[in-house]
Amino acid sequence: MERNTIVAIVGRPNVGKSTLFNRLSQKSKAIVIDVPGATRDRNYADCTWHGRRYTLIDTGGFEPASTETILIQMREQTHLAIEEADIIIFLMDGRDGLTPADIEIVQLLREGGKKVFYAVNKVDGPRHEGLLPEFYRLGVSRIHDISAQHGLGIDELMEDLSACLPEEAASAGEEGEEEDRIRIALIGKPNVGKSSLLNKILGYERTIANPTPGTTRDAIDTPFEFDGHRYLLIDTAGIRKKSRISLSLEKYSVIQALKTLDRCDIALLLIDAEEGITDQDTKIAGLAFEKGRAVIIVVNKWDLVAKDNSTVGRYVRDIKDRLKFMDFSPIIFVSALSGQRVTRIFALVQEVYRQYTTRISTGELNRKVMEIVSKNPPPQYQQKAHPFNYVTQVSIKPPTFAFFVGKPAEIHFSYERYLINSLREALGFTTVPIRLVFRRKHRNIGS
């Protein structure tokens, strides 16, 4: 299957690239806020326009003359997007007018030899149409005046651009292709090495790796294949403590990271080996657990820790003690910098995903439950038949079981915990969360 045509949106900071990205992708995926440089990494979305498929890339702002380290890195990311793209949308700001930076970017685009569509944003109606003529000094034959915020001129821009896209509409199998991928989110507090781990896995500088906490602000999606298996890696913004979130931009980043947990199957929770597990790590783990996500705990920077024969055991005990609610989650010690044990993560991912998507037949499930309850009936039912009529699995991701009960309200939470732990052991759900729901029913189990 041929890959999608790649369309990259480039331009100076704060010209509306993320707003246009969200307009075209029809989702609020990129951060949109009136702060120059809000988008730093490349952000991807698969889109269609009248049945024609393409992949859209949002990029960080491009400042040709900047010497600040983070802006230089943003410029490098934009260069990568231009190299990767088949088509470029170069976005300018009508209210700023044509700037020297715009002219320099146009020169760069011409040297790249890619198909470029030029658009002037923030033209919100007839009163702004007078802003357009000076942009024709660039010597291009067609400039689209648009308002990404209000949707003005977008149809005309996309009608021209879609003529460069393949005509074949996606088949049903192609549309469901991403569903075949295991979705893995990299989560954790800032500066634990999430982007470095992603870059090590992919083998190139996919995202900015910078020692400044909070460098990654958007959730970055990257399709990836390893050892014959298909994955989608999602690098998230570091989740900061609420007391440290002063800028509204960082609040958007936290929201984005939390939303990412809704899109993944498995979360890799990165912990800094030098710091050990912290209160913030525990809170982030709790967020993933509440959402029912399978979690692999990745202790990063392991090469920087002085070790003896008890070091690993001590770390494992500390993590399991702090994360009692998810002590079933596997733990792996890696170095994203050196690559130590990084590829072993994927063997864990495969096993965790197998359990996360396992279905148990109703017959087998009821037999196991009968054995479990017979060994330890609920206290209030010690002298009576057990309270469960029958049990069935109602969903996966996470495995969820419905217990049909005479009196659901009388099942104590401590007994529910006993059932969960017993089912985990009996059915092989040793590395994933499972959920129980109790419903009223009047048919006896096994009848």
XYZ file of C-alpha atoms in Angstrom:
447
model
C 0.000 0.000 0.000
C 1.374 3.432 -0.942
C 1.814 5.925 1.865
C -0.307 9.027 2.159
C 0.784 12.224 0.474
C 2.398 14.338 3.190
C 1.381 17.990 3.498
C 3.367 20.224 5.885
C 2.248 23.616 7.210
C 5.254 25.898 7.728
C 5.711 29.544 8.585
C 6.896 31.958 11.242
C 5.727 31.559 14.870
C 2.183 32.657 15.696
C 0.851 32.989 12.155
C -1.943 30.465 12.809
C -0.407 27.158 11.703
C -1.961 25.149 14.523
C -5.347 26.760 13.961
C -5.181 25.751 10.293
C -3.997 22.253 11.306
C -7.002 21.842 13.589
C -9.359 23.227 10.936
C -8.133 20.769 8.284
C -7.851 17.761 10.581
C -11.221 18.566 12.208
C -9.842 17.873 15.669
C -8.369 19.945 18.453
C -5.104 18.060 18.488
C -2.497 20.818 18.241
C -2.134 23.465 20.910
C -3.798 26.705 19.758
C -2.962 29.724 21.889
C -1.785 33.241 21.169
C 1.809 32.731 22.336
C 4.617 32.699 19.746
C 6.221 29.265 19.544
C 3.411 27.310 21.188
C 3.934 24.405 18.778
C 7.492 23.115 18.941
C 7.523 19.611 17.471
C 6.043 18.281 14.279
C 2.463 17.097 14.803
C 0.763 14.618 12.455
C -2.840 13.838 11.503
C -4.292 11.602 8.781
C -6.912 13.601 6.853
C -9.205 13.345 3.853
C -10.556 15.985 1.499
C -13.483 14.824 -0.633
C -12.240 11.233 -0.463
C -8.583 12.057 -1.090
C -6.245 11.004 1.692
C -3.193 12.826 2.986
C -1.140 13.206 6.163
C -0.956 16.723 7.557
C 2.045 17.990 9.553
C 1.920 20.985 11.868
C 5.366 22.441 12.592
C 6.992 24.774 15.058
C 7.527 28.362 13.996
C 10.477 29.071 11.710
C 12.777 31.974 12.630
C 15.634 32.108 10.081
C 17.849 34.518 12.015
C 17.314 33.292 15.582
C 20.311 32.160 17.636
C 18.296 30.915 20.645
C 18.885 27.185 21.118
C 15.210 26.169 21.257
C 14.358 28.246 18.150
C 17.325 26.760 16.301
C 15.976 23.291 17.147
C 12.499 24.332 16.012
C 14.054 25.472 12.731
C 15.760 22.089 12.376
C 12.412 20.350 12.956
C 10.853 22.531 10.237
C 13.669 21.560 7.866
C 12.877 17.894 8.584
C 9.184 18.492 7.894
C 10.003 20.167 4.574
C 12.259 17.266 3.621
C 9.590 14.727 4.584
C 6.676 16.509 2.910
C 5.431 16.129 -0.646
C 3.445 19.394 -0.530
C 3.988 22.551 1.549
C 1.437 25.078 2.768
C 3.414 28.230 3.543
C 1.350 30.339 5.910
C 1.896 34.056 6.453
C 0.189 36.631 8.682
C -1.846 39.239 6.817
C -1.848 41.623 9.741
C 1.952 41.547 10.088
C 2.450 42.086 6.378
C 5.303 40.592 4.381
C 8.355 40.266 6.615
C 12.051 39.625 5.860
C 11.658 36.231 7.559
C 8.836 35.340 5.129
C 11.067 36.218 2.190
C 13.911 34.067 3.554
C 11.586 31.116 4.107
C 10.274 31.406 0.538
C 13.848 31.224 -0.738
C 14.390 28.070 1.312
C 11.198 26.539 -0.074
C 12.236 27.293 -3.639
C 15.574 25.585 -3.080
C 13.709 22.538 -1.763
C 11.863 22.069 -5.042
C 8.594 20.931 -3.421
C 5.094 21.960 -4.497
C 4.173 24.992 -2.364
C 0.777 26.612 -1.754
C 1.044 30.148 -0.381
C -1.609 31.367 2.053
C -2.089 34.604 3.982
C -3.957 34.030 7.231
C -6.098 36.317 9.408
C -7.919 37.829 6.432
C -11.264 37.832 8.204
C -13.392 39.639 5.669
C -13.520 42.468 3.109
C -11.958 44.931 5.555
C -8.726 42.920 5.499
C -8.537 42.199 1.755
C -6.298 45.209 1.252
C -3.585 43.357 3.153
C -3.026 40.928 0.294
C -1.318 42.843 -2.576
C 2.089 43.322 -0.935
C 2.498 39.533 -0.631
C 2.635 39.273 -4.443
C 6.108 40.801 -4.162
C 7.155 37.205 -3.578
C 6.670 36.619 -7.289
C 4.145 33.788 -6.963
C 1.138 33.530 -9.220
C -1.499 32.538 -6.622
C -1.823 33.517 -2.980
C -4.791 32.271 -0.976
C -6.324 34.678 1.521
C -7.822 32.693 4.390
C -9.031 32.880 7.958
C -8.100 29.610 9.659
C -10.067 30.648 12.730
C -13.321 31.340 10.892
C -12.900 28.917 7.987
C -12.876 31.590 5.275
C -11.037 30.667 2.072
C -10.224 27.158 3.268
C -12.351 25.446 0.606
C -10.593 27.323 -2.193
C -7.152 26.496 -0.795
C -7.986 22.815 -0.420
C -9.629 22.546 -3.834
C -6.356 23.678 -5.394
C -4.254 21.490 -3.145
C -6.424 18.383 -3.585
C -5.675 18.394 -7.306
C -2.185 17.224 -6.281
C -3.524 14.347 -4.159
C -4.208 10.816 -5.421
C -7.806 10.378 -6.556
C -8.324 6.919 -5.088
C -10.461 6.971 -1.979
C -9.347 4.825 0.919
C -10.716 1.314 1.018
C -12.326 0.014 4.183
C -9.175 -1.902 4.989
C -6.978 1.160 4.581
C -9.235 3.287 6.751
C -8.947 0.749 9.519
C -5.197 0.366 9.118
C -4.314 2.387 12.211
C -6.605 0.156 14.262
C -4.132 -2.683 13.620
C -1.405 -0.781 15.432
C -0.734 -1.047 19.145
C -0.992 2.499 20.456
C 1.738 3.289 22.961
C 1.842 6.562 24.895
C 5.008 7.811 26.567
C 3.966 9.531 29.780
C 5.732 10.985 32.797
C 6.730 14.193 34.454
C 8.960 16.616 32.526
C 12.566 15.785 31.725
C 12.478 12.040 32.403
C 13.585 11.222 28.842
C 10.364 10.541 26.933
C 11.519 12.198 23.714
C 14.978 10.664 24.042
C 13.417 7.218 24.355
C 11.212 7.782 21.327
C 14.200 8.993 19.307
C 16.266 5.977 20.348
C 13.478 3.622 19.300
C 13.078 5.284 15.924
C 16.772 5.837 15.341
C 16.601 9.509 14.409
C 15.669 12.871 15.873
C 11.903 12.552 15.580
C 11.238 15.043 18.411
C 13.263 17.712 20.127
C 15.321 16.228 22.966
C 16.386 19.143 25.161
C 17.343 19.206 28.857
C 14.865 22.023 29.492
C 11.808 20.565 31.309
C 8.612 20.871 29.292
C 10.222 20.915 25.841
C 7.561 18.631 24.376
C 4.190 20.381 24.474
C 2.019 18.594 21.917
C 1.242 14.887 21.720
C 3.335 13.583 18.815
C 2.113 10.511 16.874
C 4.544 8.330 14.934
C 3.624 5.087 13.120
C 6.397 2.540 13.604
C 7.201 -1.106 12.913
C 9.479 -3.323 14.982
C 10.162 -7.037 14.639
C 7.176 -7.478 12.324
C 4.680 -5.712 14.592
C 2.959 -2.376 13.961
C 2.846 0.375 16.569
C 1.811 3.972 16.971
C 4.107 5.815 19.370
C 2.685 8.871 21.118
C 5.129 11.220 22.849
C 3.296 13.423 25.340
C 3.946 16.675 27.090
C 5.451 16.229 30.540
C 2.772 16.432 33.224
C 3.763 19.068 35.771
C 2.553 19.595 39.293
C -0.426 21.951 39.368
C 1.512 24.380 41.557
C 4.125 24.728 38.811
C 1.682 25.357 35.974
C 1.628 29.129 35.739
C 1.324 29.693 32.003
C -1.941 28.815 30.296
C 0.180 27.122 27.617
C 1.395 24.577 30.143
C -2.186 23.973 31.274
C -3.037 23.131 27.670
C -0.075 20.749 27.615
C -1.316 18.881 30.679
C -4.799 18.577 29.191
C -3.254 17.265 25.982
C -1.230 14.670 27.875
C -4.308 13.504 29.776
C -6.286 13.237 26.538
C -3.498 11.087 25.145
C -4.289 8.434 27.743
C -7.723 8.132 26.117
C -6.085 7.333 22.769
C -3.548 4.715 23.814
C -3.665 1.014 24.606
C -0.482 0.874 26.652
C 1.261 3.672 28.547
C 4.999 3.622 29.130
C 5.401 5.463 32.429
C 8.941 6.806 32.546
C 10.588 7.267 35.934
C 13.947 8.975 36.488
C 16.275 6.365 38.024
C 18.394 9.038 39.701
C 15.376 10.582 41.442
C 13.521 7.359 42.166
C 9.737 7.251 42.184
C 8.181 10.553 43.283
C 4.749 11.759 44.352
C 4.239 13.153 40.861
C 5.042 9.770 39.303
C 2.441 8.213 41.604
C -0.182 10.743 40.560
C 0.511 10.189 36.865
C 0.286 6.425 37.361
C -3.041 6.971 39.110
C -4.376 8.884 36.101
C -3.472 5.983 33.802
C -4.971 3.439 36.199
C -8.239 5.375 36.511
C -8.559 5.327 32.736
C -8.009 1.565 32.656
C -4.794 1.727 30.672
C -2.202 -1.025 30.736
C 1.050 0.448 32.055
C 4.674 -0.621 31.701
C 6.929 1.159 34.186
C 10.158 2.205 32.467
C 12.938 3.239 34.849
C 15.109 5.442 32.619
C 18.694 6.724 33.073
C 19.600 3.398 34.689
C 23.182 3.782 33.426
C 23.642 6.758 35.771
C 22.849 4.825 38.951
C 25.542 3.265 41.145
C 24.537 -0.374 41.634
C 25.154 -3.347 43.872
C 23.475 -6.752 44.101
C 20.410 -5.332 45.856
C 19.822 -2.211 43.757
C 17.252 -3.664 41.348
C 15.314 -5.396 44.098
C 15.255 -2.224 46.172
C 13.903 -0.182 43.241
C 11.250 -2.778 42.445
C 10.084 -2.951 46.071
C 9.934 0.832 46.310
C 7.908 1.158 43.096
C 5.475 -1.593 44.040
C 5.098 -0.113 47.526
C 4.310 3.332 46.120
C 2.073 1.947 43.370
C 0.130 -0.713 45.304
C -2.933 -0.099 43.129
C -1.019 -1.283 40.045
C 1.618 -3.601 41.461
C 0.859 -5.970 38.572
C 2.476 -3.609 36.031
C 5.811 -4.895 34.671
C 8.967 -2.908 35.372
C 11.966 -2.557 33.065
C 15.243 -0.679 33.606
C 16.643 1.110 30.534
C 18.877 3.879 29.295
C 17.343 5.883 26.471
C 20.724 7.561 25.981
C 22.760 4.386 25.437
C 19.922 2.184 24.212
C 20.424 -0.316 27.046
C 17.475 -2.775 27.066
C 15.291 -0.369 25.022
C 14.305 -3.006 22.458
C 13.207 -5.357 25.261
C 10.330 -2.995 25.913
C 8.554 -4.381 22.859
C 8.529 -7.975 24.117
C 6.752 -6.644 27.205
C 4.390 -4.599 25.037
C 3.413 -7.701 23.055
C 2.663 -9.753 26.179
C 0.810 -6.925 27.909
C -1.257 -6.258 24.773
C -2.090 -9.965 24.447
C -3.505 -9.971 27.960
C -5.159 -6.577 27.487
C -7.155 -7.905 24.513
C -7.858 -11.461 25.736
C -11.448 -12.690 25.871
C -12.523 -15.521 28.170
C -15.484 -17.724 27.243
C -18.499 -17.446 29.518
C -18.351 -21.146 30.377
C -14.706 -21.064 31.477
C -15.239 -17.795 33.326
C -18.157 -19.174 35.337
C -16.251 -22.317 36.250
C -13.353 -20.254 37.558
C -15.654 -17.930 39.499
C -17.400 -20.884 41.125
C -14.007 -22.194 42.297
C -12.922 -18.775 43.570
C -16.141 -18.114 45.469
C -16.234 -21.630 46.919
C -12.785 -21.112 48.430
C -13.736 -17.798 50.027
C -17.442 -16.808 50.012
C -18.386 -13.217 50.834
C -18.708 -12.848 54.623
C -22.451 -12.073 54.571
C -23.057 -15.231 52.523
C -21.025 -17.682 54.639
C -24.107 -19.742 55.545
C -25.844 -19.349 52.187
C -25.299 -20.141 48.538
C -22.909 -17.696 46.909
C -24.567 -14.539 45.602
C -23.502 -14.686 41.934
C -25.963 -15.908 39.325
C -23.494 -15.843 36.440
C -20.540 -13.896 35.015
C -19.612 -12.794 31.513
C -16.846 -10.739 29.947
C -18.339 -7.587 28.479
C -15.268 -5.874 26.993
C -11.501 -5.746 26.548
C -8.992 -2.889 26.942
C -9.163 -3.433 29.893
C -10.751 -6.866 30.369
C -14.086 -6.140 32.062
C -16.382 -8.692 33.675
C -20.056 -8.321 34.593
C -21.207 -10.227 37.689
C -24.967 -10.738 37.799
C -25.817 -10.616 41.471
C -28.915 -10.946 43.639
C -27.928 -7.885 45.706
C -25.156 -5.874 44.013
C -25.025 -3.285 46.814
C -23.987 -5.975 49.321
C -20.690 -6.801 47.569
C -18.027 -5.124 49.720
C -15.098 -3.399 48.021
C -12.646 -5.672 49.874
C -14.345 -8.731 48.377
C -14.295 -7.106 44.963
C -10.535 -6.725 45.384
C -10.323 -10.421 46.296
C -12.225 -11.331 43.131
C -9.963 -9.158 40.977
C -6.768 -10.644 42.397
C -8.123 -14.189 42.115
C -9.317 -13.715 38.530
C -5.997 -12.157 37.585
C -4.164 -15.243 38.796
C -6.697 -17.813 37.536
C -7.122 -16.335 34.050
C -3.568 -15.115 33.381
C -4.193 -11.366 33.547
C -0.918 -10.892 35.396
C 0.233 -7.593 33.847
C -2.954 -5.625 33.131
C -5.808 -4.003 35.037
C -9.173 -5.726 35.076
C -12.559 -4.241 35.911
C -15.646 -5.730 37.559
C -19.220 -4.475 37.344
C -22.089 -5.876 39.437
C -25.607 -6.088 38.025
C -28.881 -7.516 39.271
C -29.965 -10.832 37.756
C -32.102 -13.795 38.826
C -30.722 -16.822 36.940
C -28.488 -19.208 38.887
C -24.882 -19.783 37.845
C -24.361 -23.088 36.073
C -28.080 -23.669 35.536
